[in-house]
Coordinates of N, CA and C in Angstrom, one line a residue:
X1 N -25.4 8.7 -18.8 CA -24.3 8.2 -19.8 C -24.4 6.7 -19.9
X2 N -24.3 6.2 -20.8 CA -24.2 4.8 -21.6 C -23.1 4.0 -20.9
X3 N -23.4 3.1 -20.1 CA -22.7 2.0 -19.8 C -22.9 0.6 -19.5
X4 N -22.1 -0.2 -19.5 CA -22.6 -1.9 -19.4 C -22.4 -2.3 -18.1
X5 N -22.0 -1.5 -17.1 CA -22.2 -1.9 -15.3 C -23.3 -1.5 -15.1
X6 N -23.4 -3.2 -14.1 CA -25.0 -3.5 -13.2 C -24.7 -2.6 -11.7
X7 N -25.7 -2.4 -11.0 CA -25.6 -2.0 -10.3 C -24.5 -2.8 -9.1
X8 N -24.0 -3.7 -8.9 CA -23.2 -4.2 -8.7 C -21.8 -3.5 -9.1
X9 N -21.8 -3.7 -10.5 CA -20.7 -3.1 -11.0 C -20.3 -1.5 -10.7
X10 N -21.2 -1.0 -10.3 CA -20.8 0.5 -9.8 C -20.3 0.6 -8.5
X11 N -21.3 -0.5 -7.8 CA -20.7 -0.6 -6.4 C -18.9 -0.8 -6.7
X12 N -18.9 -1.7 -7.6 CA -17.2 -2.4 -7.5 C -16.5 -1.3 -7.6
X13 N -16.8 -0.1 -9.0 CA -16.4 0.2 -9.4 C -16.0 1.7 -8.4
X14 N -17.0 2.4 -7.7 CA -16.7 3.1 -5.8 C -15.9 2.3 -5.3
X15 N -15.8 0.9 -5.5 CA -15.3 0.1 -4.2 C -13.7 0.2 -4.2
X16 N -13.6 0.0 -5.8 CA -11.8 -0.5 -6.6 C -11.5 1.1 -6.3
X17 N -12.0 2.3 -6.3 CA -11.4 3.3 -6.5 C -11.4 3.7 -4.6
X18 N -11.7 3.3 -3.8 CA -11.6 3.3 -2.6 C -10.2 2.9 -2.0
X19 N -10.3 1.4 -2.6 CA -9.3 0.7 -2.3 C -8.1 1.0 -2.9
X20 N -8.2 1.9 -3.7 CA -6.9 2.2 -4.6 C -6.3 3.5 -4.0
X21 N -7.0 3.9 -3.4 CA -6.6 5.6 -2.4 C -6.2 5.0 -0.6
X22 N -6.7 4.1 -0.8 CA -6.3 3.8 0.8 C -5.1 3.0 0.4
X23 N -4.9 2.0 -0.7 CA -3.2 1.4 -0.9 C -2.4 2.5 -0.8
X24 N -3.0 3.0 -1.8 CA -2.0 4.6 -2.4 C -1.0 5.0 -1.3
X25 N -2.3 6.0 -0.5 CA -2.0 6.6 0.9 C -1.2 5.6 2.3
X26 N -1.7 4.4 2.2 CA -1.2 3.6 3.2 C 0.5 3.0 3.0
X27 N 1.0 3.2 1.8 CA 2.2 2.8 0.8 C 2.8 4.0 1.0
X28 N 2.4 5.0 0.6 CA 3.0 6.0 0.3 C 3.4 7.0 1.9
X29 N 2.4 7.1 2.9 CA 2.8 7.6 4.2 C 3.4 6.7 5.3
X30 N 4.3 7.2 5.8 CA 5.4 6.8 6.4 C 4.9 6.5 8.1
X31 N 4.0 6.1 8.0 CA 3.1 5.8 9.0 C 3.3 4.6 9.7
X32 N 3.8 3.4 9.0 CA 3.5 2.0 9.5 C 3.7 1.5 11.2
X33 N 4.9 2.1 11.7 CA 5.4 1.7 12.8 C 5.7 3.4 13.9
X34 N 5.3 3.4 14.9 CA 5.5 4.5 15.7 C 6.4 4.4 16.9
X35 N 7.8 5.1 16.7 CA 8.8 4.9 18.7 C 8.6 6.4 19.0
X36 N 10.0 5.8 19.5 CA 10.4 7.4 20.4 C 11.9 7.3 19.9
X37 N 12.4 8.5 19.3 CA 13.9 8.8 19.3 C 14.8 9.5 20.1
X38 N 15.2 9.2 20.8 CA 16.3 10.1 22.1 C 15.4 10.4 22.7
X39 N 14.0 10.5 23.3 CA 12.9 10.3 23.7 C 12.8 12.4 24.1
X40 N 12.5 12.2 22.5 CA 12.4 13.8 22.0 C 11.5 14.1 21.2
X41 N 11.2 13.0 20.3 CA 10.4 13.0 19.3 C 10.0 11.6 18.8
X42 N 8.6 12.0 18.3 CA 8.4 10.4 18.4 C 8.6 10.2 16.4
X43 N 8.7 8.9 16.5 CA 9.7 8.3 15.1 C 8.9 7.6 14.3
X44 N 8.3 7.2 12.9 CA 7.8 7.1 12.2 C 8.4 6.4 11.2
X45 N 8.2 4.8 10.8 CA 8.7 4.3 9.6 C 8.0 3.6 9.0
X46 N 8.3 4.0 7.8 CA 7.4 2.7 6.5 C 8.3 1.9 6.4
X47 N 8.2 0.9 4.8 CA 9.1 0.7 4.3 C 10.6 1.1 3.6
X48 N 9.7 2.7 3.2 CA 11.0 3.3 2.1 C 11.0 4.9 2.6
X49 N 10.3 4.9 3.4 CA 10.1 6.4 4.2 C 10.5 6.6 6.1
X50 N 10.4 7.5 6.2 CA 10.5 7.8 7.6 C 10.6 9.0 8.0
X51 N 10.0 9.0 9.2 CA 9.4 10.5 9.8 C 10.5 10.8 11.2
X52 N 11.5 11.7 11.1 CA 12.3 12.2 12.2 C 12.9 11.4 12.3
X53 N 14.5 11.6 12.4 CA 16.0 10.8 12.1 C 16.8 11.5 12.5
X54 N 17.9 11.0 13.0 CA 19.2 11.6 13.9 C 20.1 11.9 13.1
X55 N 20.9 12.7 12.8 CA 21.8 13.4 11.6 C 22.9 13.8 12.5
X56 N 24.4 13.7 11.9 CA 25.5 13.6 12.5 C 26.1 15.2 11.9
X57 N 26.1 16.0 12.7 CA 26.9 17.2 12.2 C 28.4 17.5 11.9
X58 N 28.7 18.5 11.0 CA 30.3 18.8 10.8 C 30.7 18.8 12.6
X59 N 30.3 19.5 13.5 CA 30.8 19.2 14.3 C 30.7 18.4 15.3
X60 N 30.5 17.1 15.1 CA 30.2 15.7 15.6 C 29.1 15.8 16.7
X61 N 28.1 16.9 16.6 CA 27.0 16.2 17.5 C 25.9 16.0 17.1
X62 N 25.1 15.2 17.5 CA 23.9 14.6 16.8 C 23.1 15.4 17.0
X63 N 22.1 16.2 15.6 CA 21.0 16.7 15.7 C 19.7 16.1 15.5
X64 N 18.6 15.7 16.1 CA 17.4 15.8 15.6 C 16.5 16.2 14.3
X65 N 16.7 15.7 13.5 CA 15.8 16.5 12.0 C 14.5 16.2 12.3
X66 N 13.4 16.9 12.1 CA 12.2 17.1 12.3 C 10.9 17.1 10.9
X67 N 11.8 16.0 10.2 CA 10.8 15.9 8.7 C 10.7 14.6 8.6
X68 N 9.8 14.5 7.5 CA 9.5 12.8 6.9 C 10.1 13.3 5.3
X69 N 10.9 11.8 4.7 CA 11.4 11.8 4.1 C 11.4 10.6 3.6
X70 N 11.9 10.0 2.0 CA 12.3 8.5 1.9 C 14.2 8.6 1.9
X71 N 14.4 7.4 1.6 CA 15.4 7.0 1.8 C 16.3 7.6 0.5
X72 N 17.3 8.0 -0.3 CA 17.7 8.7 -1.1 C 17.7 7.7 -2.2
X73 N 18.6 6.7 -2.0 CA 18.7 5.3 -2.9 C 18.2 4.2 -2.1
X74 N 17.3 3.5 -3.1 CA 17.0 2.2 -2.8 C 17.2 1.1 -1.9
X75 N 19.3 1.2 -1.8 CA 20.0 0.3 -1.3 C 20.0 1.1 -0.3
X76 N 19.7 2.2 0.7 CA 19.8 3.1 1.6 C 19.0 2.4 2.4
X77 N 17.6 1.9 2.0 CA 16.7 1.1 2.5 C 17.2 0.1 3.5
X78 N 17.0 0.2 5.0 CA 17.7 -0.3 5.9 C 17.9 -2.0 6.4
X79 N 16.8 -2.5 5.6 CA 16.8 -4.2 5.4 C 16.0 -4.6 3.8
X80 N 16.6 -5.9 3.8 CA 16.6 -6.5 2.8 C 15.0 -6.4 2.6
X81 N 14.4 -7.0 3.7 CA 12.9 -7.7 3.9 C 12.3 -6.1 3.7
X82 N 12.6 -4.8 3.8 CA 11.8 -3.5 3.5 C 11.8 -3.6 2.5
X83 N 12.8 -3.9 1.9 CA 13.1 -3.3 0.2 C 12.4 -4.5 -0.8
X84 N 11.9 -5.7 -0.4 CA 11.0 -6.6 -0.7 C 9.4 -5.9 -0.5
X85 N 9.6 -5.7 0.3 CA 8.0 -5.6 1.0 C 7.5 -3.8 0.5
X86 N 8.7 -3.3 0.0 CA 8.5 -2.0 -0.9 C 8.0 -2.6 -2.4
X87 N 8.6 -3.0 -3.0 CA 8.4 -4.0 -4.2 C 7.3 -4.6 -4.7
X88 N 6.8 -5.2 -3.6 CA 5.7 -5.9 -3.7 C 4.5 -5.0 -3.4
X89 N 4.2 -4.3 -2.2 CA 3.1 -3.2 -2.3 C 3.0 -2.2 -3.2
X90 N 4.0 -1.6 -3.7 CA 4.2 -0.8 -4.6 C 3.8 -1.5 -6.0
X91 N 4.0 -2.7 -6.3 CA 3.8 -3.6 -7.3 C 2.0 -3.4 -6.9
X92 N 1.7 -3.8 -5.9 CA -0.2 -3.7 -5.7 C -0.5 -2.5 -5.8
X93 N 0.2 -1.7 -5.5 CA -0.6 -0.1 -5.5 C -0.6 0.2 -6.9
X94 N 0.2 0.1 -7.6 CA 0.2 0.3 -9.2 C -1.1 -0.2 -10.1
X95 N -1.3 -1.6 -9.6 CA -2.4 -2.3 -10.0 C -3.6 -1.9 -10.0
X96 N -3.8 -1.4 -8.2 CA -5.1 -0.8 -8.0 C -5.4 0.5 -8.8
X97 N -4.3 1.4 -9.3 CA -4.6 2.5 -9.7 C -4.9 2.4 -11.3
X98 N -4.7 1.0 -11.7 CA -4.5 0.8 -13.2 C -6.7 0.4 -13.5
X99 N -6.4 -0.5 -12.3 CA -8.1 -1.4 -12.4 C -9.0 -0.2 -11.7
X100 N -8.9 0.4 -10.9 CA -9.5 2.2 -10.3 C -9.8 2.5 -11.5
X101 N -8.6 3.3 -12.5 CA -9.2 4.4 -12.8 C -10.1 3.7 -14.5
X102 N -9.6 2.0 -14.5 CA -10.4 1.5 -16.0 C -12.0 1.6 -15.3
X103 N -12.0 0.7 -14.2 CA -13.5 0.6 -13.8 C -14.6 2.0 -13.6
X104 N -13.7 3.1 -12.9 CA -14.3 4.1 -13.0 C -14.9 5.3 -13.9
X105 N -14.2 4.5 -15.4 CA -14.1 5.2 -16.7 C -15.4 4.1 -17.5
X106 N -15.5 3.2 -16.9 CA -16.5 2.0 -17.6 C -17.8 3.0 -16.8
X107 N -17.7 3.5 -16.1 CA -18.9 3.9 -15.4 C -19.9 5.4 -16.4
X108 N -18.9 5.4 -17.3 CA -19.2 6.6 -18.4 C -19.3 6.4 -19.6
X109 N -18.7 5.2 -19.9 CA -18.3 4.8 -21.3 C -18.8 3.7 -21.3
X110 N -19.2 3.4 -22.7 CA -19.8 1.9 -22.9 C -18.8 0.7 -23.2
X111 N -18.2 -0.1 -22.8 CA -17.8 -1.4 -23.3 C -16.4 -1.1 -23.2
X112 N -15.9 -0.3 -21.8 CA -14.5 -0.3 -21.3 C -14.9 -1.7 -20.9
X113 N -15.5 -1.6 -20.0 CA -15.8 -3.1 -19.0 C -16.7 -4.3 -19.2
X114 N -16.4 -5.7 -20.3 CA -17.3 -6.5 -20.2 C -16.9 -7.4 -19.4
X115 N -17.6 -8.6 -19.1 CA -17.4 -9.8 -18.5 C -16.6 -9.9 -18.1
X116 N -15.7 -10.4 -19.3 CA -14.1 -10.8 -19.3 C -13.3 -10.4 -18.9
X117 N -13.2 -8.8 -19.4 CA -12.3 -8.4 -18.6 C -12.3 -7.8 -17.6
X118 N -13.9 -8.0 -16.8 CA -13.7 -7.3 -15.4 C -13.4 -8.7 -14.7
X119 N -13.7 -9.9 -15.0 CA -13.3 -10.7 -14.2 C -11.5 -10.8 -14.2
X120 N -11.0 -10.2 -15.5 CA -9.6 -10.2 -15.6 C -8.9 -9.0 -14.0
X121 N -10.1 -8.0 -14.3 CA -9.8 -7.0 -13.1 C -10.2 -7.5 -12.6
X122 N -11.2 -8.4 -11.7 CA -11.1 -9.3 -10.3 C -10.3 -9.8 -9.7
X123 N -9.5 -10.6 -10.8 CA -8.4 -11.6 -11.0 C -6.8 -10.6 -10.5
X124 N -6.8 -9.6 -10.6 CA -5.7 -8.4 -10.8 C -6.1 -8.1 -9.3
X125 N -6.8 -7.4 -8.6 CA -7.3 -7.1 -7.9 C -6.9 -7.8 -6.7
X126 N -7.5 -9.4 -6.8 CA -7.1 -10.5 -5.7 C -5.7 -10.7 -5.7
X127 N -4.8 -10.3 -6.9 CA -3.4 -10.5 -7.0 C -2.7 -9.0 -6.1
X128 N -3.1 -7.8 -6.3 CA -3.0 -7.2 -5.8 C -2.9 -7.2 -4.0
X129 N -4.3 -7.8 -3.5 CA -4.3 -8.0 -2.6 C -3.3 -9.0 -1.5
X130 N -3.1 -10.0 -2.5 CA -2.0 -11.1 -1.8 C -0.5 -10.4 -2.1
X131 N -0.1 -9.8 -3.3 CA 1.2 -8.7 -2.6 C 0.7 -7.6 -1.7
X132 N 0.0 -7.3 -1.1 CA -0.1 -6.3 0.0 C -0.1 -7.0 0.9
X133 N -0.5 -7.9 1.5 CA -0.3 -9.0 2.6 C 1.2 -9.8 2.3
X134 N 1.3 -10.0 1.7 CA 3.1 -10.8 1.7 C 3.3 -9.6 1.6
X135 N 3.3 -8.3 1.5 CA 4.6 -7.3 1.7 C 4.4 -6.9 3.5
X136 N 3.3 -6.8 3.6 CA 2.8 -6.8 5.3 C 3.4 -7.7 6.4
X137 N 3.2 -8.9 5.7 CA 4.2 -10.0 6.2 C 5.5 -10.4 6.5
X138 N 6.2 -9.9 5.3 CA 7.7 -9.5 5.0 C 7.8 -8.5 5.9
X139 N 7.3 -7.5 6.3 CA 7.9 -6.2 6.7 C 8.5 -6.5 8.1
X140 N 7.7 -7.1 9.0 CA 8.6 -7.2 10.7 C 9.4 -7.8 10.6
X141 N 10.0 -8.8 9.3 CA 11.2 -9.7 9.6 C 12.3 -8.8 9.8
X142 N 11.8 -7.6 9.1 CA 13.6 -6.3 9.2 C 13.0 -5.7 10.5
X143 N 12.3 -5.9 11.3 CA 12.8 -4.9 12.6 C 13.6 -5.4 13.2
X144 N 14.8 -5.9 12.8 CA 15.8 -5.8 14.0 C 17.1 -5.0 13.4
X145 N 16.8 -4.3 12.4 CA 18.0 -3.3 11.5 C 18.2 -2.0 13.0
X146 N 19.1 -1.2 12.6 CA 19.7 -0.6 13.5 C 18.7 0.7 14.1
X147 N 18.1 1.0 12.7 CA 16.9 2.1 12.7 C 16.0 2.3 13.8
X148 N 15.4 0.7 13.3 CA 14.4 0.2 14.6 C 14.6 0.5 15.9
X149 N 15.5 -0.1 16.0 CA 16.6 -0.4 17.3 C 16.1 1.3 18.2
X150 N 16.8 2.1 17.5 CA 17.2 2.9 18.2 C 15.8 3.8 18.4
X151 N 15.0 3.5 17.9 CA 13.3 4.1 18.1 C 12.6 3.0 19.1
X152 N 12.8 1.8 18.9 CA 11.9 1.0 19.5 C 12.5 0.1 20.4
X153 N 13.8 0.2 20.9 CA 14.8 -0.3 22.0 C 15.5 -1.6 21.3
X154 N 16.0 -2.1 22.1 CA 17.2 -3.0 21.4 C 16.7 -4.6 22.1
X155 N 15.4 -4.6 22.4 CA 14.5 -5.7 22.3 C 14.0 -6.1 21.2
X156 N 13.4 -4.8 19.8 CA 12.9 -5.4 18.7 C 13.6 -6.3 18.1
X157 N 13.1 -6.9 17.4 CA 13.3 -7.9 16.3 C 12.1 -8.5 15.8
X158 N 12.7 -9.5 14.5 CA 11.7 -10.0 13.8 C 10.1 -10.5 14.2
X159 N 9.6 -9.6 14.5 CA 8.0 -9.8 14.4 C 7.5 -9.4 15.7
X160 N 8.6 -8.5 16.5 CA 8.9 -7.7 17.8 C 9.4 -6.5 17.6
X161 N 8.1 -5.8 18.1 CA 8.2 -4.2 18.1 C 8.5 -3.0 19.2
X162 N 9.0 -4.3 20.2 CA 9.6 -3.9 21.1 C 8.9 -2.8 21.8
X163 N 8.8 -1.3 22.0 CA 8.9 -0.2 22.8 C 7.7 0.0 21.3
X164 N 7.8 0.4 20.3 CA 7.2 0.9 19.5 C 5.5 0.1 19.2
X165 N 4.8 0.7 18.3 CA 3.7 0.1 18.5 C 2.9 0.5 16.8
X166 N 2.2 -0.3 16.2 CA 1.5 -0.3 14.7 C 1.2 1.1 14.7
X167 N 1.0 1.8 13.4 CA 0.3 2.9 13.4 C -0.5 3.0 12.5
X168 N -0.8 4.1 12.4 CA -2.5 4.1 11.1 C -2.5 4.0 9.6
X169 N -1.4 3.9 9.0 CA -0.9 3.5 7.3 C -1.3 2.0 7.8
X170 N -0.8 1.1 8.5 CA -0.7 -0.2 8.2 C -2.4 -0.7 8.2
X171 N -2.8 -0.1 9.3 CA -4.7 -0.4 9.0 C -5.3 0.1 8.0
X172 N -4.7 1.5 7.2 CA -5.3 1.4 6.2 C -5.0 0.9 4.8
X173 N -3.7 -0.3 4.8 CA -3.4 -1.0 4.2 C -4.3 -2.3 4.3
X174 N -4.5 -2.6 5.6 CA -5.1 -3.5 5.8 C -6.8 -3.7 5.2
X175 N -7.5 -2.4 5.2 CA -8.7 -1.5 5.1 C -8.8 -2.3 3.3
X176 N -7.6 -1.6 2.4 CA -7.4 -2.2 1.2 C -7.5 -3.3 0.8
X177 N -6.9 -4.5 2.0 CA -7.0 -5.7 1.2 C -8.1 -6.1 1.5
X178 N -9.1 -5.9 2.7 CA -10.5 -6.3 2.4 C -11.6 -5.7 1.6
X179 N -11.2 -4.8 1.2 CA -11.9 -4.1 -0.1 C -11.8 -4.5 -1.1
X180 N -10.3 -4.9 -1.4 CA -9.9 -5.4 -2.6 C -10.4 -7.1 -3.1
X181 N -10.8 -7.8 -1.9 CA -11.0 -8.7 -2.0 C -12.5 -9.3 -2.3
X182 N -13.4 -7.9 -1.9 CA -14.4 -7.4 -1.8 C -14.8 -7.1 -3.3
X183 N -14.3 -7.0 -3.7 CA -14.2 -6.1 -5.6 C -13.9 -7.3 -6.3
X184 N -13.1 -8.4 -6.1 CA -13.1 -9.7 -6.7 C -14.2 -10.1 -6.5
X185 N -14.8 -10.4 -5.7 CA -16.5 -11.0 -5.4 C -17.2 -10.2 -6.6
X186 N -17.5 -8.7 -6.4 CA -18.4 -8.2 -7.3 C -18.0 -8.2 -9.0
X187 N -16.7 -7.9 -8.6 CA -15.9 -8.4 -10.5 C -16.6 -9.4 -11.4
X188 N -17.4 -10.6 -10.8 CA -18.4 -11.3 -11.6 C -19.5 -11.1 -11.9
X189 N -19.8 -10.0 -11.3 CA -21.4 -9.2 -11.5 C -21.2 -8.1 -11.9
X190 N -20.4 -7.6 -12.6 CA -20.2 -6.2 -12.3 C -20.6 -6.1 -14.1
X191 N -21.0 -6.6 -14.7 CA -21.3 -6.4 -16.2 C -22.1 -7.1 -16.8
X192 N -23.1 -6.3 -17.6 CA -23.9 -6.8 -17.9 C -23.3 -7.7 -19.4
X193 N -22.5 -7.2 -20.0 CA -22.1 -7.1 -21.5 C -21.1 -8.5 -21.3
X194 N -21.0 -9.1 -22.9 CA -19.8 -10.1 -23.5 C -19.4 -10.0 -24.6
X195 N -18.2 -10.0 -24.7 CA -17.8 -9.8 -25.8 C -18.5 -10.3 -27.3
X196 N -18.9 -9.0 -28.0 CA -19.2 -9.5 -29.3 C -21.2 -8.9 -28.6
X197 N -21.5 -8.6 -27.6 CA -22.8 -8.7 -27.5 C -23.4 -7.3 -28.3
X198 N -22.6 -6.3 -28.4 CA -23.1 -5.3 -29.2 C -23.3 -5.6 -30.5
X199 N -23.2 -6.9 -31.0 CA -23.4 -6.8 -32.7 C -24.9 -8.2 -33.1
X200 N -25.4 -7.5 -33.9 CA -26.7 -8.6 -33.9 C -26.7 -9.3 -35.6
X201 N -26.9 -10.4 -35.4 CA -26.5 -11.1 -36.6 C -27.8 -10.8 -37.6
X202 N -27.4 -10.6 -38.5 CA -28.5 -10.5 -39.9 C -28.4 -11.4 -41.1

């Protein structure tokens, strides 16, 4: 099939759709941080999700729920600095899935992707990557909300995880932004084509 990516450009174009499945998945599962709850089960929180939570019965005793879930409303969201750091990755994850699936469509089609605008998706790409790190960033200032607490002892706080310990969404968040940053490099190679080069003057 007819296309204006260099071999470079295909690389990017594997690379952006890589990195757009590991944002995706890393955002989306509720993986980021791992405790212990009533030291029954162990407890799981993203930003806007969370895996196993204490629930208060009609007849005042606490049960154990045994699911992952998000939060119902937004403002449910247990700190300020989550509901930022939701915003912002979710803001990158959007991006990656917008520059994924153009680049991987250039890979079939002639003159989705010239110069310009794959450097424009370079340029998106590297922006992407700095909200996934400032939302990364942002995110341990809220471990000292009451959630934490009670999964990761009443030591956590801001940038202290107390009893609890990183889990595998955040590395493969992390996985993303060097990929992503990885794909701005090739974004300037990644086409052979400029605008206007398909037409020959007579």
């Amino acid at each position: 099939m007819a296309t204006t990516l260099t071999v470079a450009g295909m690389c990017w174009a594997t690379l952006s759709l890589a990195a757009s499945f590991l944002c995706s998945f890393g955002f989306y599962l509720p993986f980021w941080i791992q405790g212990r709850l009533m030291d029954k089960a162990d407890a799981y929180f993203s930003s806007f999700r969370r895996c196993n939570y204490p629930r208060l019965m009609s007849d005042g005793t606490v049960a154990l729920v045994h699911e992952c879930g998000r939060y119902a409303k937004f403002n449910d969201i247990p700190s300020v600095w989550w509901q930022i750091s939701t915003i912002l990755i979710g803001g990158a994850t959007a991006i990656t899935v917008i520059v994924a699936v153009s680049a991987v469509s250039a890979c079939c089609v002639t003159h989705v992707i010239q110069k310009s605008t794959a450097k424009v998706a370079g340029y998106l790409q590297l922006l992407a990557a700095a909200l996934v790190s400032s939302g990364g960033a942002i995110y341990p200032i809220g471990w000292d909300n009451r959630e934490v607490k009670e999964s990761c002892g009443n030591i956590s706080g801001p940038y202290k995880l107390g009893t609890c310990h990183l889990s595998w969404s955040v590395y493969m968040l992390g996985s993303s932004v060097a990929l992503l940053l990885l794909c701005f490099y090739l974004s300037f190679y990644s086409s052979r084509d400029s605008p206007g080069s398909s037409f020959r003057s007579i």
